[in-house]
Coordinates of C-alpha atoms and ligand atoms in Angstrom, one line a residue:
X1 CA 0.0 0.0 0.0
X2 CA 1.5 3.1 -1.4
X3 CA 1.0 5.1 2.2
X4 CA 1.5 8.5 0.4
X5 CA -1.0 8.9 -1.9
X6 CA -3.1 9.4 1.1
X7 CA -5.0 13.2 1.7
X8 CA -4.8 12.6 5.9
X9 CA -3.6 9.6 8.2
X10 CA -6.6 8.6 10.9
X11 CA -5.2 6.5 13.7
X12 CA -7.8 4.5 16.1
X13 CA -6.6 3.7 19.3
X14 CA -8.6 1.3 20.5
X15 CA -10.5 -1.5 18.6
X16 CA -13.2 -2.7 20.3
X17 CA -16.9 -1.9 19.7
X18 CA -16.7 1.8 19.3
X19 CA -13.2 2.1 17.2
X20 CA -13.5 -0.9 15.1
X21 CA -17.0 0.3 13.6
X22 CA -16.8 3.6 13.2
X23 CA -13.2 3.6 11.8
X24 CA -14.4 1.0 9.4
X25 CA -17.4 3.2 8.3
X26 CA -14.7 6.5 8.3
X27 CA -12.7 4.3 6.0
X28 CA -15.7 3.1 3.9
X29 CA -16.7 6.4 3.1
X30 CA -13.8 8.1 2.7
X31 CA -11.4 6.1 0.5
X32 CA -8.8 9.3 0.3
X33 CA -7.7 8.4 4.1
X34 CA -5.8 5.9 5.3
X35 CA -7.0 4.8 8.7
X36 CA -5.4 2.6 10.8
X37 CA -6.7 0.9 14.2
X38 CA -4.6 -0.1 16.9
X39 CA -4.4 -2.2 19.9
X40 CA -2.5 -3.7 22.8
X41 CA -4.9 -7.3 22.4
X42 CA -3.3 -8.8 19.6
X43 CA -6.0 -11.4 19.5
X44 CA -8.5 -9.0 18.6
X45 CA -6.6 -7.0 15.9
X46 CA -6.1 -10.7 14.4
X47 CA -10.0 -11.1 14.6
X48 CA -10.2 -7.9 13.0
X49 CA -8.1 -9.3 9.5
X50 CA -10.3 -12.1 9.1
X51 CA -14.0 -12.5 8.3
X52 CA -14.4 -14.2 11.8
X53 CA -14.5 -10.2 13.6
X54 CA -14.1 -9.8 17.5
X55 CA -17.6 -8.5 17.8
X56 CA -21.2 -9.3 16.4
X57 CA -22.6 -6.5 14.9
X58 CA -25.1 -6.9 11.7
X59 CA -23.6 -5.3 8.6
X60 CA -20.1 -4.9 9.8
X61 CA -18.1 -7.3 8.0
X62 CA -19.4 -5.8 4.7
X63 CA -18.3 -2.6 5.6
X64 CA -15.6 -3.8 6.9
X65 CA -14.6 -5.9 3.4
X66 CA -15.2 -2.7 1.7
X67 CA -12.4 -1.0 2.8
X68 CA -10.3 -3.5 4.6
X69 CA -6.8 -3.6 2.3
X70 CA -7.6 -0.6 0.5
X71 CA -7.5 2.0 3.1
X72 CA -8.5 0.4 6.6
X73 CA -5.2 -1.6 8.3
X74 CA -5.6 -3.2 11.6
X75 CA -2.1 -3.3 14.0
X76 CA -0.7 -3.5 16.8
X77 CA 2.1 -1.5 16.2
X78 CA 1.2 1.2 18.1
X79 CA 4.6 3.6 18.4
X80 CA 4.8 3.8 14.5
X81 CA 1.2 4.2 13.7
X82 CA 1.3 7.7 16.0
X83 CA 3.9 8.9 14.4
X84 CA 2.5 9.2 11.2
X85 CA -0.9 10.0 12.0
X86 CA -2.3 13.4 11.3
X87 CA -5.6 12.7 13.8
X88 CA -5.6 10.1 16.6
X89 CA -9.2 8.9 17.8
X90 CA -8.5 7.2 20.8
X91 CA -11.3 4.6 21.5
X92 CA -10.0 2.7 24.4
X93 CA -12.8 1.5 27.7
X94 CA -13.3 4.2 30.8
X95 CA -14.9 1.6 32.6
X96 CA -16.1 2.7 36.3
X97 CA -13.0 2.8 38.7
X98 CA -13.2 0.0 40.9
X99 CA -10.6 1.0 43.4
X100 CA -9.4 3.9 45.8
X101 CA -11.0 7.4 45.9
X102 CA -14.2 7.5 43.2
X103 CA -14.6 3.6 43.6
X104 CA -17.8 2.2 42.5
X105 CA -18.8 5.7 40.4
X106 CA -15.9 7.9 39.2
X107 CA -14.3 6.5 35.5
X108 CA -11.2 4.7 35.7
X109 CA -9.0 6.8 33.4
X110 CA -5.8 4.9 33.2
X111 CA -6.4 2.8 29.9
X112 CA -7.1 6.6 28.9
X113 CA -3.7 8.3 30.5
X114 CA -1.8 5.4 29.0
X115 CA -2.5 6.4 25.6
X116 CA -1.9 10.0 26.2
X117 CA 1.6 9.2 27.7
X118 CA 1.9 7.2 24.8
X119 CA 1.1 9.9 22.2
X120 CA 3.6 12.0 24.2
X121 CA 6.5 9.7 24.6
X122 CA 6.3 9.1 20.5
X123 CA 5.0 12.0 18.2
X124 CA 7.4 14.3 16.7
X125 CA 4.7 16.4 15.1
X126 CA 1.8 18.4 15.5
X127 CA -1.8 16.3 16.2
X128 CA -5.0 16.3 16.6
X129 CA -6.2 14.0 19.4
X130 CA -9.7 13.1 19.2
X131 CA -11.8 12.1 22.4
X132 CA -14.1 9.4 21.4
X133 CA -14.3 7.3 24.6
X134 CA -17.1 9.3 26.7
X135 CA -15.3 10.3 29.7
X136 CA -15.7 13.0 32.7
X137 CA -16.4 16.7 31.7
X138 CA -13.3 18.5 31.7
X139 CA -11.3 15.5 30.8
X140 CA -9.8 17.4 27.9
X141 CA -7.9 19.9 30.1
X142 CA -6.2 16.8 31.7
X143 CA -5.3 15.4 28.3
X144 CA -4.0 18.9 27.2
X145 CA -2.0 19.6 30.2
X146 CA 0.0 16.2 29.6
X147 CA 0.4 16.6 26.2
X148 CA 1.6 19.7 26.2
X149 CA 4.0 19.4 29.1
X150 CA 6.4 18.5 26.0
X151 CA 9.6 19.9 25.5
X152 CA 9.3 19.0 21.7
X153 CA 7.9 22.3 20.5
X154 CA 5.0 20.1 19.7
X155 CA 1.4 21.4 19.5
X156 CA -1.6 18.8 20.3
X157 CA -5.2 20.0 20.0
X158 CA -7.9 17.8 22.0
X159 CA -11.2 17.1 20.2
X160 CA -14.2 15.6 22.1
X161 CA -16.3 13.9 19.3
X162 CA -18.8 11.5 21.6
X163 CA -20.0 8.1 19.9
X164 CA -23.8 7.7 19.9
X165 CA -24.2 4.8 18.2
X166 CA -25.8 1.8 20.0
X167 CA -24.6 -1.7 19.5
X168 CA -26.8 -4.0 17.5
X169 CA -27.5 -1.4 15.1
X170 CA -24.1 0.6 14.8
X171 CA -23.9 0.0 11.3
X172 CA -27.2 2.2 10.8
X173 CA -26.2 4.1 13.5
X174 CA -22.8 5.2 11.5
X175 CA -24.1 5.7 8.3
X176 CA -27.4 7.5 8.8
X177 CA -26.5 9.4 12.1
X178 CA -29.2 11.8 14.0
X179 CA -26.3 13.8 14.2
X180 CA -22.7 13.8 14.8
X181 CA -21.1 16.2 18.0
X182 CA -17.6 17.9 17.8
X183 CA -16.5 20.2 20.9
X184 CA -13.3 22.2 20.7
X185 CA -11.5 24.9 22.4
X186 CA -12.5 28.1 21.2
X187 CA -9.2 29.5 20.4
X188 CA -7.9 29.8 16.9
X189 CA -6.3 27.1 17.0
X190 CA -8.9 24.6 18.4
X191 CA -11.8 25.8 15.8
X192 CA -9.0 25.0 13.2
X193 CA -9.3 21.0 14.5
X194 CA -12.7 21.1 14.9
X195 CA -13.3 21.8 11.2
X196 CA -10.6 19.2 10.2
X197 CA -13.1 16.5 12.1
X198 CA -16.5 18.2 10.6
X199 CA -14.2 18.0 7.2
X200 CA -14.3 13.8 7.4
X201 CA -18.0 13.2 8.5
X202 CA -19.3 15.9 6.4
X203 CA -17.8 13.0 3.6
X204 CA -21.4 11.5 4.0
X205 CA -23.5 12.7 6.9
X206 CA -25.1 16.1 6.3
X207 CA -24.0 19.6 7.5
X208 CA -27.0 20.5 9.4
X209 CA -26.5 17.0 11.4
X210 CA -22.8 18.0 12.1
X211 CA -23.3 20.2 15.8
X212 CA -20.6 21.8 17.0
X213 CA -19.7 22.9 20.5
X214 CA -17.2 24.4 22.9
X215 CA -15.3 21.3 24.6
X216 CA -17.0 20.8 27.7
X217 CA -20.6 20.9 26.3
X218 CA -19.7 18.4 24.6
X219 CA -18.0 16.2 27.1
X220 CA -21.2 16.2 29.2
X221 CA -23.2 16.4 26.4
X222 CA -22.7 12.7 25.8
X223 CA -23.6 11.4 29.5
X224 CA -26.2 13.6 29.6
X225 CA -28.0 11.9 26.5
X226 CA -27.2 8.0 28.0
X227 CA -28.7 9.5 31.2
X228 CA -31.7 11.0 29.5
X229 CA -32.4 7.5 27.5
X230 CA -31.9 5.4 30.9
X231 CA -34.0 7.7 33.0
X232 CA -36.9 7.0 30.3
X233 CA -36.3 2.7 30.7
X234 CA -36.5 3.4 34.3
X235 CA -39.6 5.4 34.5
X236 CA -41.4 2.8 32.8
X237 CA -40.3 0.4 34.6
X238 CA -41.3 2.1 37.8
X239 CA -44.6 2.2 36.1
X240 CA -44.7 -1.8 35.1
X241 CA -44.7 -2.1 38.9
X242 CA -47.5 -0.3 39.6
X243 CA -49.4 -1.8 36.7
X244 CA -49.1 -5.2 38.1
X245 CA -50.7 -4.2 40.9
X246 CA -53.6 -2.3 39.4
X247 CA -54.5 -4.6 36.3
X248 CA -53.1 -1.4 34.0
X249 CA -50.9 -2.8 31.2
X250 CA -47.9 -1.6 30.5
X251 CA -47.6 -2.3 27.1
X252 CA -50.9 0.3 27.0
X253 CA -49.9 2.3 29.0
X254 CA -46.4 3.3 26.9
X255 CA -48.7 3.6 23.4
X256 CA -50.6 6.1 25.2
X257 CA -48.4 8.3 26.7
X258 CA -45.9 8.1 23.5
X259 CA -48.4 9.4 21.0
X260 CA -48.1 12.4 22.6
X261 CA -45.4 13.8 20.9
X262 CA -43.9 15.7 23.5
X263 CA -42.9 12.1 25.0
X264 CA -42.3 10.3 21.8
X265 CA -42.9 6.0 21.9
X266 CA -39.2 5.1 21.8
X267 CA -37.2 3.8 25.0
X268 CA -40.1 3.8 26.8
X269 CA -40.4 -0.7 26.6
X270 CA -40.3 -1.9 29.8
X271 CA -38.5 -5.1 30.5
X272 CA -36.5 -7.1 32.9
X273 CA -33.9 -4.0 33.3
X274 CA -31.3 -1.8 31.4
X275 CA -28.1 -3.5 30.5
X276 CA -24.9 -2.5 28.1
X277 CA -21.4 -1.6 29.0
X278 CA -22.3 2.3 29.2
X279 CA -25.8 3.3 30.6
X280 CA -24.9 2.5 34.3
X281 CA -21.1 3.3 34.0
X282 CA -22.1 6.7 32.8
X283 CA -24.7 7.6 35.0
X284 CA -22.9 6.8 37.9
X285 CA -19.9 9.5 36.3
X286 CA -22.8 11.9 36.0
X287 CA -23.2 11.1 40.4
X288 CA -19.9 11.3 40.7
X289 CA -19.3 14.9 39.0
X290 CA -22.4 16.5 40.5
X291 CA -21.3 15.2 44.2
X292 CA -17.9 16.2 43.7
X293 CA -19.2 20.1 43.2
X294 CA -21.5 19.6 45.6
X295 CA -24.3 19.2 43.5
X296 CA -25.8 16.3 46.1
X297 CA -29.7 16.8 44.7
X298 CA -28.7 16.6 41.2
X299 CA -26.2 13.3 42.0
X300 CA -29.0 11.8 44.4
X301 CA -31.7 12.6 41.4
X302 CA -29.9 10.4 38.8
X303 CA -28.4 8.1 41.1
X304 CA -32.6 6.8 41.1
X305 CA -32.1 6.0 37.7
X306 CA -30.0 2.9 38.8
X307 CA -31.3 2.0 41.9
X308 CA -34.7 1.3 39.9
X309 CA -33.1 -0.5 37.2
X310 CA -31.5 -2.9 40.5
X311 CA -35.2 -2.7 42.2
X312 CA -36.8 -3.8 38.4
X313 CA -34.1 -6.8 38.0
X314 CA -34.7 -7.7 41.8
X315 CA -38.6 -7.9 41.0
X316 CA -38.4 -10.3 38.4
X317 CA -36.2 -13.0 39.7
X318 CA -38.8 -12.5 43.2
X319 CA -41.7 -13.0 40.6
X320 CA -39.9 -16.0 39.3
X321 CA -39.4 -17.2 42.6
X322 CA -42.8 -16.5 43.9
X323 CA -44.6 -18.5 41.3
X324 CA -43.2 -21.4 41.2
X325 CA -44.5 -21.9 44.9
X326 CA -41.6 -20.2 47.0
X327 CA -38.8 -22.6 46.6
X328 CA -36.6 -22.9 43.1
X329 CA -33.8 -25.1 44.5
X330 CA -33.8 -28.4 42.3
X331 CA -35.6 -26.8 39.6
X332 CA -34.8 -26.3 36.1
X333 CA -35.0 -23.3 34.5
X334 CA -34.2 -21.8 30.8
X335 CA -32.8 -18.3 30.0
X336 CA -34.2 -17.1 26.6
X337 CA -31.1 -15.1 26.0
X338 CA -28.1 -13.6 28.0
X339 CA -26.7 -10.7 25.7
X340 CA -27.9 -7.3 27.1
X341 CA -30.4 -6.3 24.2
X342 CA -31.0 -8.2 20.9
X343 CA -28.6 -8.6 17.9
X344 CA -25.7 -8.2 19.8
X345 CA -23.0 -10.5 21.5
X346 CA -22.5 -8.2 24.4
X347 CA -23.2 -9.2 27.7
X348 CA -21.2 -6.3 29.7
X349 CA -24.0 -5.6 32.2
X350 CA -26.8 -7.6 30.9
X351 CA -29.2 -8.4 33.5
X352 CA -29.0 -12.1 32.7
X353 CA -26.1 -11.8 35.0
X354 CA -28.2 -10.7 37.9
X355 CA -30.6 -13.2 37.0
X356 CA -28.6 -16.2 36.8
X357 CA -26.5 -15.6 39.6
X358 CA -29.5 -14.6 41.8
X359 CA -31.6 -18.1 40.9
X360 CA -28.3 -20.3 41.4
X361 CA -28.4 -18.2 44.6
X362 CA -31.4 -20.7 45.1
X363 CA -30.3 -24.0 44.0
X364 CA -31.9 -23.8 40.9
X365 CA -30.7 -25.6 37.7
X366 CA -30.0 -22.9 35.2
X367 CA -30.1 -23.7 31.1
X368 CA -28.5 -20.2 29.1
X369 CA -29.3 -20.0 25.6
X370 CA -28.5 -17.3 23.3
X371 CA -27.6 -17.6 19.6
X372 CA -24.6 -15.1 19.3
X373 CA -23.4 -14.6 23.0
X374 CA -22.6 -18.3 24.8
X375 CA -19.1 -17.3 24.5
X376 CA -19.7 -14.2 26.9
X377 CA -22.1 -15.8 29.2
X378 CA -19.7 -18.5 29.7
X379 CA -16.6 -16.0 30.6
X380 CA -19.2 -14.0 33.0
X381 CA -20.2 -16.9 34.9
X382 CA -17.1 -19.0 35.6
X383 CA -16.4 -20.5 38.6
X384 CA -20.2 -20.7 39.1
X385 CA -20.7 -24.0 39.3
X386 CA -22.2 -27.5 38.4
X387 CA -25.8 -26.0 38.6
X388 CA -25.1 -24.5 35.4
X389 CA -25.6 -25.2 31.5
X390 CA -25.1 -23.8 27.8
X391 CA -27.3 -24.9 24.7
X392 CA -27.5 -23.0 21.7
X393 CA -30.4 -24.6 20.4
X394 CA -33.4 -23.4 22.5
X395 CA -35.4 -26.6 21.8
X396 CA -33.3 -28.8 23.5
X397 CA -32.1 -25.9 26.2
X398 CA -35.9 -25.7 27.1
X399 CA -36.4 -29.3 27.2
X400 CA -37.4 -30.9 31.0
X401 CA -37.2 -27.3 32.3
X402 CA -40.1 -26.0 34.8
X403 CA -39.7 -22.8 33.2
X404 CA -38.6 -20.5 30.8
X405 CA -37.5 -16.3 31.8
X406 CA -37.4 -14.3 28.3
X407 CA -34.2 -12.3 29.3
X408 CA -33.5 -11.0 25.2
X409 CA -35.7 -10.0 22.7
X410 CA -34.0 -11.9 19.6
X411 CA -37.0 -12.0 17.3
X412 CA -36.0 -15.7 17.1
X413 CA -37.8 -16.0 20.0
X414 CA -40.8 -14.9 19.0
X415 CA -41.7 -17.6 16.4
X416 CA -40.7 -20.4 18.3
X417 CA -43.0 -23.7 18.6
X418 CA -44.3 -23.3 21.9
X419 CA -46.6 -26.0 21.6
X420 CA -43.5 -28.2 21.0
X421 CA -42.0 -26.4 24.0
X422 CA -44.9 -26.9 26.1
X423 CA -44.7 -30.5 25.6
X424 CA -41.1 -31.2 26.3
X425 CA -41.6 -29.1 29.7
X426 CA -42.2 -30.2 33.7
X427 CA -45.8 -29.1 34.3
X428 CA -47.2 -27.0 35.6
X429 CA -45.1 -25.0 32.9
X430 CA -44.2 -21.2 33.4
X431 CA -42.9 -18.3 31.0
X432 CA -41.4 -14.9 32.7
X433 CA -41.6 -12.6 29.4
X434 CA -39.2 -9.8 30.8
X435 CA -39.3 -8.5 27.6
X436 CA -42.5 -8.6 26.4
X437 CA -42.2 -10.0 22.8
X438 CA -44.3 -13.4 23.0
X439 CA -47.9 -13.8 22.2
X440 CA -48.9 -14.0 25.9
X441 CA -53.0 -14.9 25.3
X442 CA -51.6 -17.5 23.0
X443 CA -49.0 -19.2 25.7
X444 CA -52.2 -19.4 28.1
X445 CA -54.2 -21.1 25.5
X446 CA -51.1 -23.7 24.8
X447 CA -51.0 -24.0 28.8
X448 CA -48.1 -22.2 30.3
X449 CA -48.5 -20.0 33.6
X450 CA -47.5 -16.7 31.8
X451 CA -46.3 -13.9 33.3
X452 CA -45.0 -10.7 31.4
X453 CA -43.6 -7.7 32.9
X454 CA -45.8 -4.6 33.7
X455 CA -48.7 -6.7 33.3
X456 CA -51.4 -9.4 35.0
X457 CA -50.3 -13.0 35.1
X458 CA -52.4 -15.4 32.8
X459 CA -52.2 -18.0 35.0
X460 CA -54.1 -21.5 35.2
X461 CA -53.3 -22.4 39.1
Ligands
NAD501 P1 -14.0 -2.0 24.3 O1 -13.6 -2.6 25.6 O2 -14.8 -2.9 23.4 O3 -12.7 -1.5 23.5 C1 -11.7 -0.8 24.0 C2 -10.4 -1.3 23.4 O4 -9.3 -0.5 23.8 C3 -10.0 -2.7 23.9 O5 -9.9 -3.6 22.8 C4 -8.7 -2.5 24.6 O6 -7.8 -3.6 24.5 C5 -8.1 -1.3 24.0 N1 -7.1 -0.6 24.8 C6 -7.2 -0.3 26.1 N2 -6.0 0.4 26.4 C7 -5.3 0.5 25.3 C8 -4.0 1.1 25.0 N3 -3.3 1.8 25.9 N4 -3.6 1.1 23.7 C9 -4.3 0.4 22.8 N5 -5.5 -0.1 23.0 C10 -6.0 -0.1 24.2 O7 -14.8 -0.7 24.6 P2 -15.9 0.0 23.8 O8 -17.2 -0.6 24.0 O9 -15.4 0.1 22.4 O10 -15.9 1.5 24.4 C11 -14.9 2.4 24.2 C12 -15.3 3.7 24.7 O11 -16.5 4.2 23.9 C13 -15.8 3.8 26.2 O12 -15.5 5.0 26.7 C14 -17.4 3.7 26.0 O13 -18.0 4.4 27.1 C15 -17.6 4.5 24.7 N6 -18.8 4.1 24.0 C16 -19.2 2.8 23.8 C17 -20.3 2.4 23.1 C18 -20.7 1.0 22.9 O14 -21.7 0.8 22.3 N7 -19.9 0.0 23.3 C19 -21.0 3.4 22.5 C20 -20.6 4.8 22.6 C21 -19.5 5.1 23.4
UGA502 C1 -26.7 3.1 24.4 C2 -27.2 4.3 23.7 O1 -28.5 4.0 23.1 C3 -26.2 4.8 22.6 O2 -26.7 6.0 22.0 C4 -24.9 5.1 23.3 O3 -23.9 5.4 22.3 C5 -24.4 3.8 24.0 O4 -25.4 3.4 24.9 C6 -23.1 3.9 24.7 O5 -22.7 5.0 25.1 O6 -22.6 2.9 24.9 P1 -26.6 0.5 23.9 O7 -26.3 0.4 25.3 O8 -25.7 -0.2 22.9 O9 -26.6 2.1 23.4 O10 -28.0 0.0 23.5 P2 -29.5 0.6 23.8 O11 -30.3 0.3 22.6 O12 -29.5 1.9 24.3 O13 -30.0 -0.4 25.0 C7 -29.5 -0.3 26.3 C8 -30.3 -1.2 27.2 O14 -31.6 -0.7 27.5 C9 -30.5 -2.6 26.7 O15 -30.4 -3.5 27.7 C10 -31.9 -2.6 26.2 O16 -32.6 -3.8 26.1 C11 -32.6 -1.7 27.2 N1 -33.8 -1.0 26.7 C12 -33.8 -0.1 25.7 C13 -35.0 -1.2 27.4 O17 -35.1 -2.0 28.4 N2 -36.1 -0.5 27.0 C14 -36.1 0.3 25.9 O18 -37.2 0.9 25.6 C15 -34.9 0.5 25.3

């Protein structure tokens, strides 16, 4: 690959589920770069070469093939790829910290200071460094302060440009964003970078989705829209509770209030609770921030936001527990997926991990299947035991079970055989729908005990 026939070098530090898609879809789209994505997991960046790629995300080899070769390289050379980078996106985890001051809330920044010691310890030119992890407001003046503390007459301007894209759908996501957010400093100097990153997005997404902003609106800008779409999951949930106690129906309930459309009918499902690598991880940054100036209303106010998503995860394994008569030790039962939402490998938070860990809690016998995340559900829950099994097929996985929690929505769930089910099942059978997808007057007529969430039980006992 003749390297200089290139208009600008991208480098991607970090390839996991942020930096390998949207690096692949920069790349795609804009066959004048060369963009390069870097890691220190060598495995991965293998994974990344072949068609067999680290993650599951629908649509993302082909984008991937497109440009793959051409002008996408994956490496773990990481020293020479900064050097001749124009624009570094760094794309590594800020997971929450789990240790010293800020443990349990604050964002654990070292994977995050590493590569900005790195960038210093190697360039021997100007960059821009692009903030696409989400991190802390005000982490930019951090980032700056290190990089600049060179003696190399070296000039690095910081970029926040937040990643909004949610897994299972990225591809979409990428290509047909609701809009894309650059903050930068709003010197001379950092409007200058700001353009160059409006310069490669505005390759395919419209101007008037491109927003730009100063730095720190930006920075929060990002948390502030995960909290905003996990305070809506939680208030419906909330609300599931109360319908199960009042003979309201959820379901109902969320049409009706999202027609309005001052509330609008997305991320308002209820189900079994919020799961994903970010959602909690970023709300409890938001805490964190607002208690650390003092802010303790607005911390305590979105600290709810979790505490209902533990209450609503809590509820259903007591529901679970509750109907089959008080006592689930000995008894089988089936997880109808493990990954945190549909069409997605990730389990990072999924509250099948709750769930299984709360019912083996009990002594019961616990069946996981889930077509594209077995590998994951087996990592999260080793060292759990005997009482424990993986079964991709979800015939056989449901087979001599008492009953069957919907923890997924794969829409291969939905057109299962449940008569077939039914019939290979310990009676009385039971189906915990924690997502609400299955034909619930339909499983009563077949004979299951069926109880969905937000909703009255169907129940024949
Ligand atoms: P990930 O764990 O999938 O990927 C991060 C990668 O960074 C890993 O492969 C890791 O090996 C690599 N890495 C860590 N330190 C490194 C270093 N010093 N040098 C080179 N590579 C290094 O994480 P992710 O899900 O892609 O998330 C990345 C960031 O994007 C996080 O801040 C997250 O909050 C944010 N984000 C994630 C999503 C999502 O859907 N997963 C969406 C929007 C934003
Ligand atoms: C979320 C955001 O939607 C993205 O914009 C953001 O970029 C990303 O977090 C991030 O920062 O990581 P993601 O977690 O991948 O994306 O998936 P979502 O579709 O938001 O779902 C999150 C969780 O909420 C899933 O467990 C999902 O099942 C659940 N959910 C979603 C509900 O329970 N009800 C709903 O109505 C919607």
């Amino acid at each position: 690959m003749d390297e200089k026939k290139f208009e600008k070098h991208i480098l991607c530090i970090g390839a996991g589920y942020v930096g390998g898609p949207t690096m692949a879809m920069i790349a795609a789209k804009c066959p004048q770069y060369l963009v390069t994505v870097v890691d220190i997991n060598a495995e991965k960046i293998k994974a990344w070469e072949t068609d067999e790629l680290p993650i599951f995300e629908p649509g993302l080899l082909d984008v991937v093939k497109q440009a793959r070769g051409r002008n996408l390289v994956f490496s773990t050379e990481i020293t020479e790829n900064i050097k001749k980078a124009d624009i570094i996106f760094v794309s590594v985890n800020t997971p929450t910290k789990t240790f010293g001051e800020g443990a349990g809330k604050s964002a654990d920044l070292q994977y995050w200071e590493k590569t900005a010691r790195d960038i210093l310890k190697t360039a021997d030119s100007d960059k821009i460094i692009v903030e696409k992890s989400t991190l802390p407001v005000r982490t930019a003046s951090a980032m700056e302060r290190i990089l600049n503390s060179n003696d190399k007459g070296i000039h690095f301007e910081v970029v926040s440009n937040p990643e909004f894209l949610a897994e299972g759908t990225a591809i979409s996501d990428l290509e047909d964003p609701d809009r894309v957010l650059i903050g930068s400093q709003e010197t001379e100097s950092g409007l200058k970078a700001c353009d160059e990153i409006v310069e490669i997005f505005a390759n395919w997404v419209p101007r008037d989705r491109i927003i730009t902003t100063n730095i720190w609106s930006s920075e929060l800008s990002k948390l502030v829209a995960n909290a905003f779409l996990a305070q809506r999951i939680s208030s419906i949930n909330s609300i599931s509770a109360l319908c199960e106690k009042t003979e309201a129906s959820v379901k109902e309930v969320a049409h009706a209030i999202g027609t309005d459309s001052r509330i609008g009918s997305r991320f308002i499902e209820a189900s079994v609770g919020f799961g994903g690598s970010c959602f909690k991880k970023d709300i409890l940054n938001l805490v964190y921030i607002s208690e650390s100036y003092g802010l303790t209303e607005v911390a305590e106010y979105w600290e709810n936001v979790i505490k209902i998503n533990e209450y609503q995860e809590k509820r259903f394994v007591q529901t679970i527990n509750k109907a089959l008569f008080n006592t689930i030790a000995n008894k089988q039962i089936v997880l109808f997926g493990f990954a945190f939402k549909a069409n997605t490998g990730d389990t990072r938070e999924s509250p099948a991990i709750y769930v299984t860990k709360k019912l083996l809690e009990e002594h019961a016998h616990v069946v996981i299947t889930d077509p594209k995340a077995l590998k994951n559900a087996k990592n999260d829950l080793a060292g759990f035991g005997l009482n424990l099994e993986f079964e991709i097929d979800p015939y056989k996985a449901a087979n001599n079970t008492h009953a069957i929690a919907v923890v997924t929505e794969w829409d291969l769930y939905k057109t299962l055989d449940y008569e077939r089910i039914y019939r290979n099942m310990i009676k009385p059978a039971f189906i915990f729908d924690g997502r609400n997808i299955l034909d619930h007057q339909k499983l009563y007529e077949i004979g299951f005990n069926v109880y969905p969430i937000g909703k009255t039980p169907l129940s024949h006992i």
